[in-house]
Tab-separated table of C-alpha atoms and ligand atoms in Angstrom:
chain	number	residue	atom	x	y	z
Z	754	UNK	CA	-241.308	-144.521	119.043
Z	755	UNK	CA	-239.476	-143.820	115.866
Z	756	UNK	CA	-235.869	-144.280	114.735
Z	757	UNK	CA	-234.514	-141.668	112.624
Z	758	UNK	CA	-231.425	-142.335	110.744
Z	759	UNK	CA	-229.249	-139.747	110.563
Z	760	UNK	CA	-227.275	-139.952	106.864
Z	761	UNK	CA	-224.186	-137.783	108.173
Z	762	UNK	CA	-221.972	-140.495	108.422
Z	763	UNK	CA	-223.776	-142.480	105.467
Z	764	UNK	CA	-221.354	-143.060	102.130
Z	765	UNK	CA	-221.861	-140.190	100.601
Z	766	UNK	CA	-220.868	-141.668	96.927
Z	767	UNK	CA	-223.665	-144.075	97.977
Z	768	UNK	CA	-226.220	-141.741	99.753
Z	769	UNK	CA	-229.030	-143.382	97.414
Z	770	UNK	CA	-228.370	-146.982	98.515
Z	771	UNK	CA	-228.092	-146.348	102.116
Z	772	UNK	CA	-231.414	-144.410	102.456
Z	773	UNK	CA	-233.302	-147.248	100.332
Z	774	UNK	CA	-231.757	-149.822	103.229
Z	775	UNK	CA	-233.217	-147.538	105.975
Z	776	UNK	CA	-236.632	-147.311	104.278
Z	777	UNK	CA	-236.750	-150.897	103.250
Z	778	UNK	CA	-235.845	-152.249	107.078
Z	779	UNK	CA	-239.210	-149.513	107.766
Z	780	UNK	CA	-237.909	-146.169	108.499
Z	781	UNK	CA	-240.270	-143.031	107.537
Z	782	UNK	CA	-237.860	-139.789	108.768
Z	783	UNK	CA	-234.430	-139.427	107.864
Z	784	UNK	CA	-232.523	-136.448	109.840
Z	785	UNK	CA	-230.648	-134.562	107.875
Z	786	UNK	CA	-227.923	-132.241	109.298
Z	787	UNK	CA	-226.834	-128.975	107.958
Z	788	UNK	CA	-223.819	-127.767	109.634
Z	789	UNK	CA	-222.802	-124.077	108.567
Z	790	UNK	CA	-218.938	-124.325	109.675
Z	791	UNK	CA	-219.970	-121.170	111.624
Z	792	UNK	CA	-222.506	-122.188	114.560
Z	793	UNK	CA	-220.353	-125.505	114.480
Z	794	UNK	CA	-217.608	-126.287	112.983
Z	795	UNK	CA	-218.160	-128.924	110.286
Z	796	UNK	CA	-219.861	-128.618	106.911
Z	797	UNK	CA	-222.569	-131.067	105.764
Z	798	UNK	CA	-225.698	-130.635	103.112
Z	799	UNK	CA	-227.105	-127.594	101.332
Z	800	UNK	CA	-231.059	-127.182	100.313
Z	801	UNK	CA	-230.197	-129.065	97.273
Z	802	UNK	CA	-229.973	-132.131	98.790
Z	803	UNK	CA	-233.237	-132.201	100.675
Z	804	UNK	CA	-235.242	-131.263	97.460
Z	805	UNK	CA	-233.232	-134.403	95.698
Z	806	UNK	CA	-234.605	-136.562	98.616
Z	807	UNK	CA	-238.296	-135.479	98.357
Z	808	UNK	CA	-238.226	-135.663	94.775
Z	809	UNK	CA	-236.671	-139.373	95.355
Z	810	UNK	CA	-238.812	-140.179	98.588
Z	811	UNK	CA	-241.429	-138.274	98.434
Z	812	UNK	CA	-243.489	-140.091	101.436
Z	813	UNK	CA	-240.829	-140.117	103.435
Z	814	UNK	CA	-239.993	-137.080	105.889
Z	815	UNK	CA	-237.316	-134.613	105.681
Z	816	UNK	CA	-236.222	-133.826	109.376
Z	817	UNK	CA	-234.128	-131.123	109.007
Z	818	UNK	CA	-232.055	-130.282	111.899
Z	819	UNK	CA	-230.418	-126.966	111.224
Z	820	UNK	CA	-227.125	-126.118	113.005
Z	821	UNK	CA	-226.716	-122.739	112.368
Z	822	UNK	CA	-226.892	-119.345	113.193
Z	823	UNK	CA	-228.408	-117.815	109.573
Z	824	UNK	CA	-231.787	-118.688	109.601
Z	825	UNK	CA	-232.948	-115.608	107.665
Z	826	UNK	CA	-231.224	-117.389	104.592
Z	827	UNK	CA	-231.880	-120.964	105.430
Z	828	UNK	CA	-235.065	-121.608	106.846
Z	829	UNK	CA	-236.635	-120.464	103.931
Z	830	UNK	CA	-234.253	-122.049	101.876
Z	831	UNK	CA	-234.903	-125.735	103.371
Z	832	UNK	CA	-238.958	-124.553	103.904
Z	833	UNK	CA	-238.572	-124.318	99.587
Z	834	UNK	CA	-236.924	-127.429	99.068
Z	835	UNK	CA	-239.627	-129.677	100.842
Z	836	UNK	CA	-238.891	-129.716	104.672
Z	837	UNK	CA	-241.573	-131.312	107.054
Z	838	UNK	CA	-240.044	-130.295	109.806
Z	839	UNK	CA	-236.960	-128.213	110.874
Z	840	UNK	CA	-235.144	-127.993	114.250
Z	841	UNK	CA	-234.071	-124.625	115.595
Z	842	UNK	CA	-231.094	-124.072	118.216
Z	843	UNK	CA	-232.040	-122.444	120.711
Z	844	UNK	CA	-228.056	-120.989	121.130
Z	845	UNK	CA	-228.103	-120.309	117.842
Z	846	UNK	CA	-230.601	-116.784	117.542
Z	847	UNK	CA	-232.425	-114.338	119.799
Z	848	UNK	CA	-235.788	-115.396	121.542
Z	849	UNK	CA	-237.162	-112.796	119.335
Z	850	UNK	CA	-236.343	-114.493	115.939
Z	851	UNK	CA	-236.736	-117.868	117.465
Z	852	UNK	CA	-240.222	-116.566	117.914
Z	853	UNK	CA	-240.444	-115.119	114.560
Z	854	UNK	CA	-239.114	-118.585	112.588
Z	855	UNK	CA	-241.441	-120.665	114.637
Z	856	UNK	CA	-244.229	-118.879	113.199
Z	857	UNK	CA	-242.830	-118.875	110.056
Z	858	UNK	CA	-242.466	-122.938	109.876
Z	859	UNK	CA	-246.145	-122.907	111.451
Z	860	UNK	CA	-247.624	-120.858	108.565
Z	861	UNK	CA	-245.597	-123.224	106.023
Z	862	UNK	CA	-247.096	-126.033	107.796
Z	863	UNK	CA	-243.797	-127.269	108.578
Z	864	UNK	CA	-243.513	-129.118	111.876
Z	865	UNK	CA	-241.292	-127.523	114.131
Z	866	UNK	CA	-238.572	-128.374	116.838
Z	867	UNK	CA	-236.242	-126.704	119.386
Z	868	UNK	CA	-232.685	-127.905	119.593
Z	869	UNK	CA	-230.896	-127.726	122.732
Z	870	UNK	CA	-227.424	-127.939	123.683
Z	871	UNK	CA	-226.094	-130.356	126.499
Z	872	UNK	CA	-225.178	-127.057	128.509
Z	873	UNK	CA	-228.306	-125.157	127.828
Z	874	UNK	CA	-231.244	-125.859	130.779
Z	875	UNK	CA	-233.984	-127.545	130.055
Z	876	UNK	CA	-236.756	-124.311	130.986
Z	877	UNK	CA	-235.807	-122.912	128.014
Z	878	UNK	CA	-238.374	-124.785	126.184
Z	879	UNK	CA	-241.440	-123.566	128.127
Z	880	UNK	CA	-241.599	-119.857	126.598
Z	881	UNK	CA	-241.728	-121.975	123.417
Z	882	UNK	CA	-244.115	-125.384	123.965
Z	883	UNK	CA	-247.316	-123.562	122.427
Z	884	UNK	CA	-245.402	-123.562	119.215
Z	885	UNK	CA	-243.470	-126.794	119.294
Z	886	UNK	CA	-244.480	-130.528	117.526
Z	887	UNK	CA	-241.418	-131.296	119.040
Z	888	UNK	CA	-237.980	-130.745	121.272
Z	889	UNK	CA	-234.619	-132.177	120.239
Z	890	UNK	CA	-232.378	-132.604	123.512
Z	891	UNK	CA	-228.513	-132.980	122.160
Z	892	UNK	CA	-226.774	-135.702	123.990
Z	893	UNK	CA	-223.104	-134.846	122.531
Z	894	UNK	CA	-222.200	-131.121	121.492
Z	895	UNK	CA	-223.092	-130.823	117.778
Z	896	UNK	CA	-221.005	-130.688	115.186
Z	897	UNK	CA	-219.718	-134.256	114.322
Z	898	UNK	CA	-220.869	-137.691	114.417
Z	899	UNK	CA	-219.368	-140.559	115.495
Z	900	UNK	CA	-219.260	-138.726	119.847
Z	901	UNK	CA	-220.260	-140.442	122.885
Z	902	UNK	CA	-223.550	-140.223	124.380
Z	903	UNK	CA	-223.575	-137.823	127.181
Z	904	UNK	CA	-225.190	-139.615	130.014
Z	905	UNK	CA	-226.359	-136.617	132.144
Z	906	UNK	CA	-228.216	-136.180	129.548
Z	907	UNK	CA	-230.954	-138.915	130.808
Z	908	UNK	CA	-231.815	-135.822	133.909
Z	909	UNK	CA	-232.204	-133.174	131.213
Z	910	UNK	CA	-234.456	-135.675	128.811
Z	911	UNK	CA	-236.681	-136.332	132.146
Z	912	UNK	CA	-237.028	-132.146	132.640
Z	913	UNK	CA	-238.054	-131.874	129.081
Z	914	UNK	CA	-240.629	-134.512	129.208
Z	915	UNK	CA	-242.155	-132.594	132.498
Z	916	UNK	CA	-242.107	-129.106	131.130
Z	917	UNK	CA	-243.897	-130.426	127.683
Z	918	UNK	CA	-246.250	-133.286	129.166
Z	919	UNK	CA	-246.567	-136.444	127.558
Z	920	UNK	CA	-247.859	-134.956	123.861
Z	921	UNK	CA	-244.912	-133.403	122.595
Z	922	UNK	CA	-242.261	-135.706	121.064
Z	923	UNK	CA	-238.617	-135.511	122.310
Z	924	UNK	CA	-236.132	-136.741	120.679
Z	925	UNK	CA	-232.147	-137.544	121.289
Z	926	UNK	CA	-229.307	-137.045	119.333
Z	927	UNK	CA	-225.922	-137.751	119.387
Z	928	UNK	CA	-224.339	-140.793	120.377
Z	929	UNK	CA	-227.226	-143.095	120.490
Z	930	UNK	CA	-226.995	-147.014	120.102
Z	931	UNK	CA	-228.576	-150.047	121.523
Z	932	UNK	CA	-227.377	-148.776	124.765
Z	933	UNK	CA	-227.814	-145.640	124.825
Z	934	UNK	CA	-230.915	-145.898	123.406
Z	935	UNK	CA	-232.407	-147.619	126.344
Z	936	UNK	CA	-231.280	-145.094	128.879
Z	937	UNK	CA	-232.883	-142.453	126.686
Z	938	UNK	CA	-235.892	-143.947	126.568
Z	939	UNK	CA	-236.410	-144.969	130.119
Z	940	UNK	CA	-235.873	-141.216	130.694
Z	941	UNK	CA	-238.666	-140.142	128.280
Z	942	UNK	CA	-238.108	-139.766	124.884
Z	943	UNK	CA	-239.400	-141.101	122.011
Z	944	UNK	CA	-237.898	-140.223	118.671
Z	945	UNK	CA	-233.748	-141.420	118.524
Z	946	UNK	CA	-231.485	-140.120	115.957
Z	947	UNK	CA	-229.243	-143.065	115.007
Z	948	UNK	CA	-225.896	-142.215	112.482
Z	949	UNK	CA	-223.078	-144.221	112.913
Z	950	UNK	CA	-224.512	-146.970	114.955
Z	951	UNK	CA	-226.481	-147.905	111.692
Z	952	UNK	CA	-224.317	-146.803	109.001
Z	953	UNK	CA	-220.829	-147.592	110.209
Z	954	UNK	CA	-221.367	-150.584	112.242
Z	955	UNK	CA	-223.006	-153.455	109.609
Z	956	UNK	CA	-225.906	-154.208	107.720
Z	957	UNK	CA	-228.386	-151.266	107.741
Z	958	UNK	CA	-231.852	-153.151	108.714
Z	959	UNK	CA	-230.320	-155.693	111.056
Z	960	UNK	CA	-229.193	-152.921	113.059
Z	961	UNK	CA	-232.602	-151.422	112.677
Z	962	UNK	CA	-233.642	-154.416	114.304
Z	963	UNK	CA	-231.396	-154.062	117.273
Z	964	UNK	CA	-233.011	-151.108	118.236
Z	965	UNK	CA	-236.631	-151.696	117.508
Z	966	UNK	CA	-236.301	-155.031	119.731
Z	967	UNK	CA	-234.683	-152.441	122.859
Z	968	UNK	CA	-237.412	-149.596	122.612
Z	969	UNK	CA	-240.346	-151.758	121.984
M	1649	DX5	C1	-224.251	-134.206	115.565
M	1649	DX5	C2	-225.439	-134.512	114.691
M	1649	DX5	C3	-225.991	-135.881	114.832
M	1649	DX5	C4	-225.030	-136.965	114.454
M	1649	DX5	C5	-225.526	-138.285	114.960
M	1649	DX5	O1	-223.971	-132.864	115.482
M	1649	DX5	O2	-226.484	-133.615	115.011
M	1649	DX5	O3	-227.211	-136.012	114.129
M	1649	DX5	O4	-224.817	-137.051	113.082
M	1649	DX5	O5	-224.556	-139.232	114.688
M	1649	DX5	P1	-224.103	-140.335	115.735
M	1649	DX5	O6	-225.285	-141.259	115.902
M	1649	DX5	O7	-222.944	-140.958	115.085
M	1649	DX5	O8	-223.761	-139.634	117.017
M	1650	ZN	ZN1	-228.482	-134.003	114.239
């Protein structure tokens, strides 16, 4: 089980501070969204950013989850600035170059995930699971934090976690907190992307705490 903290809705004047909290209270992955204001509409970090963080955090890992449909310029942008893994939409690109980035992120040795929409079925996955460390089931439409977990969502976590078997992690994001996080993880999953429950509700490692004590 692992909590990753999502620094969208972090202080961005204070981005240093707020991932040292995280890391102190024990977290190893940050997520990092990039939103291209094309594939959704928001805008968040560039490549910069993520090489700042490894440079800064070094043993820490740099989950990049990569909302957007240019991943000819941006895999191999985030691949160069220190990535350990990045998350591909599936809505986002053909099969064909979904195929072709995999393998690209494989012969990095970057770990690799595919992202998928509340709307998109689960089966997807299966034409991918030889090449996947990982599948990232969305449980509120990307784009913005701060939405409300999609509850269906449990049925789609529990068809992910049947098509992949028990070795593949899966992880939730959107809308999770120490509710929501029990519902995902009675369905299956085991990695929870956590933004505004941790940064906009309080002290940082106490609400790491919150969680730990619910998925433990
Ligand atoms: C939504 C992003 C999420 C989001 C999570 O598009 O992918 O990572 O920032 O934030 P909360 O926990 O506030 O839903
Ligand atoms: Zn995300």
């Amino acid at each position: 089980m692992l909590i990753a903290p999502s620094i969208l809705n972090a202080d961005n004047l204070n981005l240093e501070t707020d991932i040292k909290d995280a890391i102190a209270a024990g977290i190893s992955r940050f997520h990092i969204d990039i939103m291209d204001g094309h594939f959704v509409a928001n805008l968040s970090f560039g490549p910069q950013l993520v090489e700042d963080f490894k440079r800064e955090f070094p043993m820490t890992d740099a989950e990049i989850h990569l909302m957007s449909d240019n991943p000819d310029d941006l895999v191999p942008a985030f691949v160069n600035a220190g990535a350990d893994l990045v998350e591909l939409h599936y809505e986002a690109m053909s099969e064909k170059k979904l195929d072709y980035w995999l393998d690209y992120l494989i012969s990095n040795d970057v770990k690799t995930s595919l992202a998928i929409n509340p709307d998109t079925p689960s089966d997807v996955v299966s034409k991918f699971a030889s090449k996947l460390d990982q599948v990232l089931v969305m449980t509120v439409y990307p784009g913005f934090g701060g939405q409300k977990f999609i509850t269906d969502s449990a049925e789609k976590i529990k068809q992910v976690r049947e098509i992949m078997g028990p070795d593949t992690a899966i992880e939730v994001d959107g809308g999770v907190n120490g509710q929501t996080i029990k519902i995902a993880k009675d369905a299956g999953a085991d990695i929870f992307v956590v933004g505004s429950y941790l940064y906009k509700d309080g002290d940082i490692a106490n609400q790491v705490r919150k969680l730990e004590k619910v998925i433990e």
